[in-house]
Amino acid sequence: MNKKTQVGIVGAGPSGLLLSHLLHLEGIDSVVLEARSRKYVEERVRAGVLEQGTVDLLCNTGLGDRLRREGLEHHGIELRFDGRGHRIALSDLTDGRSIWIYGQREVVKDLINTRLVSDGTIHFEVDDVSLTGVDSSSPALSYRKDGTDHNLECDFITGCDGFHGVSRESIPAGVLRTYHHVYPFGWLGILAAVAPSTEELIYAYHDRGFALHSLRSPEISRLYIQVDPDEDINNWPDDRIWEELSVRMATDDGWKLRTGPVLEKGIAPMRSFVVEPMQYGRLFLAGDAAHIVPATGAKGLNLAVHDVHKLSRALTAWYRRGSDEPLKQYSANCLDRVWRVQDFSSFMSLMLHRFSGDDGFKTRLQRAQLKYVCRSEAAARSLAENYVGLPHV
Ligand code: APR
Ligand code: PHB
């Protein structure tokens, strides 16, 4: 069965769904092809920090109601080490910009609901998506749905299918430059049915390893500990996780970590990954399909949003004014921000994680960095403007 659309989108994560939404607002038709079920996509536990630009874009495009109602606006984060907490006053340091805590799964639910209410086309549980003709003016997507083969003719294809997707692999060998750094640690994350023990995020540096106390709502906490990259989750019963979190986040003034039922837990590797360019012919990559950042900087979702905002404006210029220049510049316009975010995410990761085999040199540099950020307004401002995300940074 042959069909046609203006923009074929592979992947119904935040990148693909937001792109489809932004194109719809410009009167541009798209079809989203997703390998997994709607339930799976909506229930995946992922990140939870929205930087100012992401919140502004969602609110300015009709996606802010539940975010504003249920999200939590934060104006600072805490760096905790040597038994003491040091607040980084994000908003004071960035002329009032803030971050919002609102789970990625909630963003995805809002996007799916909004697209379907607007009669958007999202095909879930499709198999064998394949891209053809991406170097021609008539690319196409073939796929199978409910046992029937389909062919979707497109003007453009956007690869929003994440790190393990097919789009990037559709670009001929030798075209892409790939940059890939795997960190010597992973994150064990839990979602717990317990009220957060803190008002703001706590990034803890400890001899036993990094720990992070984030949150999802007044009733749900999200916490992480640094583990070996090949650690087996079965070695971590809930009690051991809570104990390790308590040790790594302990303070001299007796701060207590509330514990409770663990709803979900898992281990994720930490890597930095970028492909250049982020486009080939009529194929454009966005989000995790083009880059991965270590979660320490809370940037993955926000960088994806930045990509698709640029891409939606470039596609609009092509359809509205017949101008192909923004599309030609898409990759260059994104990569400037991608590498800024890679640098910040690497800075946070190298400052806060313990590295086995260190002879003490690295830990001394880390402490010097932590103390500098906590004592110097200039250093704190640099961290703050990267964390909240500034348009010009
Ligand atoms: N065919 C169809 N869909 C696919 C295929 C395929 N071959 N391969 C992957 N997908 C789907 C996945 O099932 C997933 O739903 O593409 C989607 C990609 O979504 P994400 O991995 O969430 O990537 P992205 O939308 O760019 O969002 C980036 O997600 O992983 C986090 O930390 C990351 O917060 C960041 C955000
Ligand atoms: C989260 O809430 O999931 C989260 C917050 C901050 C990070 C990473 C993850 O740096």
Coordinates of C-alpha atoms and ligand atoms in Angstrom, one line a residue:
M1 CA 0.0 0.0 0.0
N2 CA 1.6 3.3 -1.2
K3 CA 1.0 6.5 0.6
K4 CA 2.6 10.0 0.6
T5 CA 3.4 12.5 3.2
Q6 CA 5.5 15.7 3.3
V7 CA 7.8 14.6 6.2
G8 CA 8.3 11.0 7.2
I9 CA 9.5 10.7 10.8
V10 CA 11.1 7.6 12.2
G11 CA 10.6 7.4 16.0
A12 CA 7.9 8.5 18.4
G13 CA 10.2 9.7 21.3
P14 CA 10.3 13.3 22.2
S15 CA 12.2 14.3 19.1
G16 CA 9.8 12.7 16.6
L17 CA 6.7 13.7 18.4
L18 CA 7.7 17.3 19.0
L19 CA 8.8 17.6 15.4
S20 CA 5.5 16.3 14.2
H21 CA 3.7 18.8 16.4
L22 CA 5.7 21.8 15.4
L23 CA 5.3 20.9 11.7
H24 CA 1.5 20.5 12.2
L25 CA 1.4 24.0 13.6
E26 CA 2.9 25.2 10.3
G27 CA 0.5 23.2 8.2
I28 CA 3.1 20.7 7.2
D29 CA 1.9 17.1 7.1
S30 CA 3.9 14.3 8.7
V31 CA 3.7 10.6 9.5
V32 CA 5.4 9.1 12.6
L33 CA 6.6 5.5 12.5
E34 CA 7.3 3.9 15.9
A35 CA 8.6 0.4 16.5
R36 CA 7.2 0.0 20.0
S37 CA 3.7 0.2 21.5
R38 CA 2.1 3.4 22.7
K39 CA 2.1 2.0 26.2
Y40 CA 5.8 1.2 26.1
V41 CA 6.7 4.6 24.8
E42 CA 4.6 6.4 27.3
E43 CA 5.8 4.4 30.3
R44 CA 9.6 4.5 29.6
V45 CA 11.3 6.1 32.6
R46 CA 13.7 8.7 31.3
A47 CA 15.0 12.1 32.2
G48 CA 13.1 14.8 34.0
V49 CA 14.8 18.2 33.8
L50 CA 13.4 20.8 31.3
E51 CA 15.7 23.8 30.7
Q52 CA 14.2 27.2 30.2
G53 CA 14.2 27.1 26.4
T54 CA 12.4 23.8 26.4
V55 CA 9.7 25.0 28.7
D56 CA 9.2 28.2 26.7
L57 CA 8.9 26.3 23.5
L58 CA 6.4 23.8 24.9
C59 CA 4.3 26.5 26.5
N60 CA 4.4 28.7 23.4
T61 CA 3.1 25.8 21.2
G62 CA 0.2 24.7 23.3
L63 CA 1.9 22.1 25.4
G64 CA 2.3 24.0 28.7
D65 CA -1.0 23.4 30.6
R66 CA -0.2 20.2 32.4
L67 CA 3.5 21.1 32.6
R68 CA 2.6 24.3 34.4
R69 CA 0.1 22.5 36.6
E70 CA 2.0 19.4 37.6
G71 CA 5.7 20.4 36.9
L72 CA 7.9 21.8 39.6
E73 CA 9.9 25.0 38.9
H74 CA 13.3 25.0 40.4
H75 CA 15.7 28.0 40.9
G76 CA 18.8 26.2 42.2
I77 CA 20.6 22.9 42.6
E78 CA 22.9 21.7 45.4
L79 CA 26.4 20.4 45.0
R80 CA 27.2 18.2 48.1
F81 CA 30.7 17.1 49.1
D82 CA 32.7 16.6 52.3
G83 CA 29.5 16.4 54.3
R84 CA 28.2 19.9 53.2
G85 CA 25.8 21.2 50.7
H86 CA 26.5 24.3 48.4
R87 CA 23.6 25.8 46.6
I88 CA 24.1 27.0 43.0
A89 CA 21.5 29.8 42.7
L90 CA 20.6 29.1 39.0
S91 CA 18.0 31.8 38.6
D92 CA 19.9 34.5 40.5
L93 CA 22.9 33.9 38.3
T94 CA 21.0 33.9 35.0
D95 CA 18.6 36.8 35.2
G96 CA 15.7 34.7 36.4
R97 CA 15.9 31.6 34.2
S98 CA 14.9 28.4 35.8
I99 CA 14.5 24.7 35.2
W100 CA 11.3 22.6 35.5
I101 CA 11.1 19.1 36.8
Y102 CA 8.6 17.3 34.6
G103 CA 9.2 13.7 33.6
Q104 CA 10.0 13.0 29.9
R105 CA 7.3 10.3 29.9
E106 CA 4.8 13.2 30.8
V107 CA 6.1 15.2 27.8
V108 CA 5.7 12.2 25.6
K109 CA 2.1 11.6 26.8
D110 CA 1.2 15.3 26.2
L111 CA 2.7 15.1 22.7
I112 CA 0.9 11.9 21.7
N113 CA -2.4 13.2 23.1
T114 CA -2.0 16.5 21.3
R115 CA -1.0 14.9 18.0
L116 CA -3.9 12.5 18.1
V117 CA -6.4 15.2 19.0
S118 CA -5.2 17.0 15.9
D119 CA -5.6 13.9 13.8
G120 CA -1.9 13.4 13.6
T121 CA -0.7 10.1 12.2
I122 CA 1.4 8.0 14.5
H123 CA 1.8 4.3 13.6
F124 CA 2.9 2.3 16.6
E125 CA 4.3 -1.2 16.6
V126 CA 5.6 -1.0 13.0
D127 CA 8.3 -3.4 11.9
D128 CA 11.2 -3.4 9.5
V129 CA 11.3 0.3 8.8
S130 CA 13.7 0.9 5.9
L131 CA 14.8 4.2 4.2
T132 CA 15.3 4.5 0.5
G133 CA 16.3 7.3 -1.9
V134 CA 17.5 9.6 0.9
D135 CA 20.0 11.1 -1.6
S136 CA 17.2 11.7 -4.1
S137 CA 14.3 14.2 -4.2
S138 CA 11.8 11.4 -3.5
P139 CA 12.9 9.5 -0.5
A140 CA 10.6 6.8 0.9
L141 CA 10.0 4.7 4.0
S142 CA 9.0 1.1 3.8
Y143 CA 7.6 -0.7 6.8
R144 CA 5.3 -3.5 7.9
K145 CA 2.3 -3.0 10.1
D146 CA -0.1 -5.8 11.2
G147 CA 1.4 -8.1 8.6
T148 CA 0.9 -5.7 5.7
D149 CA 3.8 -4.0 3.8
H150 CA 3.6 -0.3 3.3
N151 CA 5.6 2.3 1.3
L152 CA 5.4 5.9 2.3
E153 CA 6.7 8.5 -0.2
C154 CA 8.1 11.6 1.5
D155 CA 9.6 14.9 0.6
F156 CA 11.9 14.6 3.6
I157 CA 12.8 11.9 6.2
T158 CA 13.8 12.8 9.7
G159 CA 15.6 10.2 11.8
C160 CA 14.3 10.6 15.3
D161 CA 14.9 6.9 16.2
G162 CA 17.4 7.3 18.9
F163 CA 20.9 5.8 19.4
H164 CA 19.9 2.3 18.2
G165 CA 17.7 3.3 15.3
V166 CA 18.0 2.6 11.6
S167 CA 18.2 6.1 10.2
R168 CA 21.8 6.8 10.9
E169 CA 22.7 3.4 9.5
S170 CA 21.0 4.3 6.3
I171 CA 23.7 6.9 5.5
P172 CA 26.5 5.3 3.3
A173 CA 29.7 4.4 5.0
G174 CA 32.4 7.1 4.8
V175 CA 29.9 10.0 4.9
L176 CA 29.6 10.4 8.7
R177 CA 32.4 11.4 11.1
T178 CA 31.6 9.6 14.4
Y179 CA 32.9 10.7 17.8
H180 CA 32.3 8.2 20.6
H181 CA 33.5 8.3 24.2
V182 CA 32.4 5.6 26.7
Y183 CA 32.7 6.7 30.4
P184 CA 34.1 4.1 32.9
F185 CA 30.9 4.1 34.9
G186 CA 27.2 3.7 34.6
W187 CA 24.2 5.0 36.6
L188 CA 21.9 2.8 38.6
G189 CA 18.6 4.7 38.7
I190 CA 15.5 4.2 40.8
L191 CA 12.0 5.6 40.8
A192 CA 10.6 5.4 44.3
A193 CA 7.2 6.0 45.9
V194 CA 8.5 8.3 48.6
A195 CA 8.4 12.1 49.0
P196 CA 11.7 13.7 48.0
S197 CA 14.1 14.4 50.9
T198 CA 15.0 17.7 49.2
E199 CA 13.4 20.7 47.6
E200 CA 16.0 20.9 44.9
L201 CA 18.3 18.4 43.0
I202 CA 21.4 17.2 45.0
Y203 CA 24.5 16.3 43.0
A204 CA 26.7 14.5 45.6
Y205 CA 30.5 13.8 45.2
H206 CA 31.7 11.0 47.5
D207 CA 34.7 8.7 47.9
R208 CA 32.4 5.8 47.1
G209 CA 31.0 7.4 44.0
F210 CA 28.5 9.9 42.6
A211 CA 24.9 10.1 43.8
L212 CA 22.0 12.3 42.5
H213 CA 18.7 13.0 44.3
S214 CA 16.2 14.2 41.7
L215 CA 12.4 14.1 41.9
R216 CA 9.2 13.7 39.8
S217 CA 6.5 15.0 42.1
P218 CA 5.8 15.6 45.8
E219 CA 5.2 11.9 46.1
I220 CA 7.8 10.4 43.8
S221 CA 11.5 10.5 44.0
R222 CA 14.1 9.8 41.3
L223 CA 17.6 8.9 42.5
Y224 CA 20.8 7.6 41.0
I225 CA 24.2 6.2 42.1
Q226 CA 27.3 5.7 40.1
V227 CA 28.1 2.0 39.5
D228 CA 30.6 0.1 37.3
P229 CA 29.5 0.1 33.7
D230 CA 29.0 -3.7 33.6
E231 CA 27.3 -3.9 37.0
D232 CA 24.5 -6.4 37.4
I233 CA 21.2 -4.9 38.7
N234 CA 20.6 -8.2 40.5
N235 CA 23.5 -7.3 42.8
W236 CA 21.5 -4.3 44.0
P237 CA 18.5 -5.2 46.2
D238 CA 16.5 -2.2 47.2
D239 CA 18.0 -2.0 50.8
R240 CA 21.5 -1.9 49.4
I241 CA 20.6 0.9 47.0
W242 CA 19.0 3.0 49.8
E243 CA 22.0 2.4 52.1
E244 CA 24.5 3.5 49.4
L245 CA 22.4 6.6 48.6
S246 CA 22.3 7.5 52.3
V247 CA 26.1 7.1 52.7
R248 CA 26.9 9.1 49.6
M249 CA 24.6 12.0 50.4
A250 CA 25.1 12.1 54.2
T251 CA 25.9 15.6 55.7
D252 CA 27.5 16.7 58.9
D253 CA 24.3 18.3 60.1
G254 CA 22.5 14.9 60.0
W255 CA 20.4 15.3 56.9
K256 CA 18.2 12.1 56.5
L257 CA 17.2 10.4 53.2
R258 CA 13.6 9.2 53.2
T259 CA 13.2 5.7 51.8
G260 CA 10.3 3.9 50.4
P261 CA 9.0 1.3 47.8
V262 CA 11.1 1.1 44.7
L263 CA 8.8 1.2 41.6
E264 CA 11.5 0.8 38.9
K265 CA 15.2 0.4 38.8
G266 CA 17.8 -0.1 36.0
I267 CA 21.4 0.6 35.0
A268 CA 22.3 2.8 32.1
P269 CA 25.8 3.2 30.5
M270 CA 27.3 6.7 30.2
R271 CA 28.6 7.8 26.9
S272 CA 29.2 10.8 24.7
F273 CA 28.4 10.3 21.0
V274 CA 28.1 12.7 18.1
V275 CA 27.8 12.2 14.3
E276 CA 28.7 14.9 11.9
P277 CA 27.0 16.0 9.7
M278 CA 23.5 15.4 11.1
Q279 CA 22.1 15.3 7.6
Y280 CA 22.5 13.5 4.3
G281 CA 20.5 14.4 1.2
R282 CA 16.8 14.5 2.3
L283 CA 17.5 12.7 5.6
F284 CA 17.9 14.8 8.7
L285 CA 18.9 13.3 12.1
A286 CA 17.7 14.8 15.4
G287 CA 18.0 13.9 19.1
D288 CA 19.6 10.7 20.2
A289 CA 19.9 9.5 16.6
A290 CA 22.6 12.2 16.2
H291 CA 24.1 12.5 19.7
I292 CA 24.2 11.1 23.2
V293 CA 25.3 13.0 26.3
P294 CA 26.1 11.6 29.8
A295 CA 23.0 12.4 32.0
T296 CA 25.1 14.4 34.5
G297 CA 24.3 17.6 32.7
A298 CA 20.5 16.8 32.4
K299 CA 20.7 17.7 28.7
G300 CA 19.6 14.8 26.5
L301 CA 15.9 15.8 26.1
N302 CA 16.7 19.5 25.9
L303 CA 19.3 19.0 23.1
A304 CA 16.7 16.9 21.2
V305 CA 14.2 19.8 21.6
H306 CA 16.8 22.2 20.3
D307 CA 17.4 20.1 17.2
V308 CA 13.8 19.7 16.2
H309 CA 13.0 23.3 16.8
K310 CA 15.8 24.2 14.3
L311 CA 14.6 21.5 11.9
S312 CA 11.0 22.5 12.0
R313 CA 11.9 26.1 11.2
A314 CA 14.2 25.0 8.3
L315 CA 11.5 22.7 6.8
T316 CA 8.9 25.5 7.2
A317 CA 11.3 27.9 5.2
W318 CA 11.4 25.3 2.5
Y319 CA 7.7 24.8 2.2
R320 CA 6.7 28.4 2.8
R321 CA 9.4 30.3 0.9
G322 CA 11.0 27.6 -1.2
S323 CA 14.3 28.5 0.6
D324 CA 16.6 25.5 1.1
E325 CA 19.4 27.5 2.9
P326 CA 18.2 26.8 6.4
L327 CA 18.0 23.1 5.6
K328 CA 21.5 23.2 4.2
Q329 CA 22.7 24.9 7.4
Y330 CA 20.7 22.6 9.7
S331 CA 23.6 20.4 10.8
A332 CA 26.0 23.4 11.3
N333 CA 23.3 25.2 13.3
C334 CA 22.8 22.3 15.6
L335 CA 26.3 21.1 16.1
D336 CA 27.4 24.4 17.7
R337 CA 24.9 23.7 20.5
V338 CA 25.6 19.9 20.5
W339 CA 29.3 20.5 21.3
R340 CA 28.6 23.1 23.9
V341 CA 26.3 20.7 25.6
Q342 CA 28.8 17.8 25.2
D343 CA 31.4 20.0 26.8
F344 CA 29.2 20.9 29.8
S345 CA 28.0 17.3 30.3
S346 CA 31.6 16.1 30.2
F347 CA 32.6 18.9 32.7
M348 CA 29.9 17.8 35.1
S349 CA 30.7 14.1 34.7
L350 CA 34.4 14.5 35.2
M351 CA 34.0 16.8 38.2
L352 CA 31.5 14.6 40.1
H353 CA 32.3 10.9 39.4
R354 CA 35.0 8.8 41.0
F355 CA 37.5 7.2 38.7
S356 CA 39.0 3.9 39.8
G357 CA 42.8 3.6 39.7
D358 CA 43.2 7.3 40.4
D359 CA 46.5 8.0 42.4
G360 CA 44.9 11.0 44.1
F361 CA 45.7 13.5 41.3
K362 CA 42.2 13.4 39.7
T363 CA 40.4 13.6 43.1
R364 CA 42.4 16.7 44.0
L365 CA 41.5 18.3 40.7
Q366 CA 37.9 17.4 41.3
R367 CA 37.8 19.0 44.7
A368 CA 39.6 22.1 43.5
Q369 CA 36.9 22.4 40.7
L370 CA 34.1 21.8 43.2
K371 CA 35.4 24.4 45.7
Y372 CA 36.0 26.9 42.8
V373 CA 32.4 26.5 41.6
C374 CA 31.1 27.0 45.1
R375 CA 33.3 30.0 46.0
S376 CA 33.5 31.9 42.7
E377 CA 30.4 33.7 41.4
A378 CA 32.0 33.6 37.9
A379 CA 32.5 29.8 38.1
A380 CA 29.0 29.3 39.5
R381 CA 27.5 31.5 36.8
S382 CA 29.2 29.5 34.1
L383 CA 27.7 26.3 35.5
A384 CA 24.3 28.0 35.9
E385 CA 24.0 29.4 32.4
N386 CA 24.9 26.0 30.9
Y387 CA 22.5 24.2 33.2
V388 CA 19.5 26.4 32.5
G389 CA 20.5 26.8 28.9
L390 CA 21.1 30.2 27.4
P391 CA 20.1 31.0 23.8
H392 CA 23.6 32.4 23.0
V393 CA 25.6 29.7 24.8
Ligands
APR1 N1 11.7 1.9 13.7 C1 10.8 2.7 14.3 N2 11.0 3.3 15.5 C2 12.3 3.1 16.1 C3 13.3 2.3 15.4 C4 13.0 1.7 14.2 N3 13.9 1.0 13.6 N4 14.4 2.3 16.3 C5 14.1 3.1 17.3 N5 12.8 3.5 17.2 C6 12.1 4.4 18.2 C7 12.3 4.0 19.6 O1 11.4 2.9 20.0 C8 12.0 5.3 20.4 O2 10.6 5.3 20.8 O3 12.6 5.7 18.1 C9 12.3 6.3 19.4 C10 13.5 7.1 19.8 O4 13.2 7.8 21.0 P1 14.4 8.2 22.0 O5 15.4 7.1 22.1 O6 13.7 8.7 23.3 O7 15.2 9.5 21.3 P2 14.7 11.0 21.1 O8 13.3 11.1 20.7 O9 15.7 11.6 20.3 O10 14.7 11.6 22.6 C11 15.9 11.9 23.3 O11 15.3 10.4 25.0 O12 16.7 8.7 25.4 C12 16.3 9.8 25.9 O13 18.1 10.8 27.1 C13 17.4 10.8 25.9 O14 16.2 12.5 26.9 C14 16.7 12.1 25.7 C15 15.6 11.8 24.7
PHB2 C1 16.3 13.1 36.4 O1 15.5 13.7 37.1 O2 16.1 12.0 35.9 C2 17.7 13.7 36.2 C3 18.0 15.0 36.8 C4 19.2 15.5 36.6 C5 20.2 14.8 35.9 C6 19.9 13.6 35.3 C7 18.7 13.0 35.5 O3 21.4 15.4 35.7

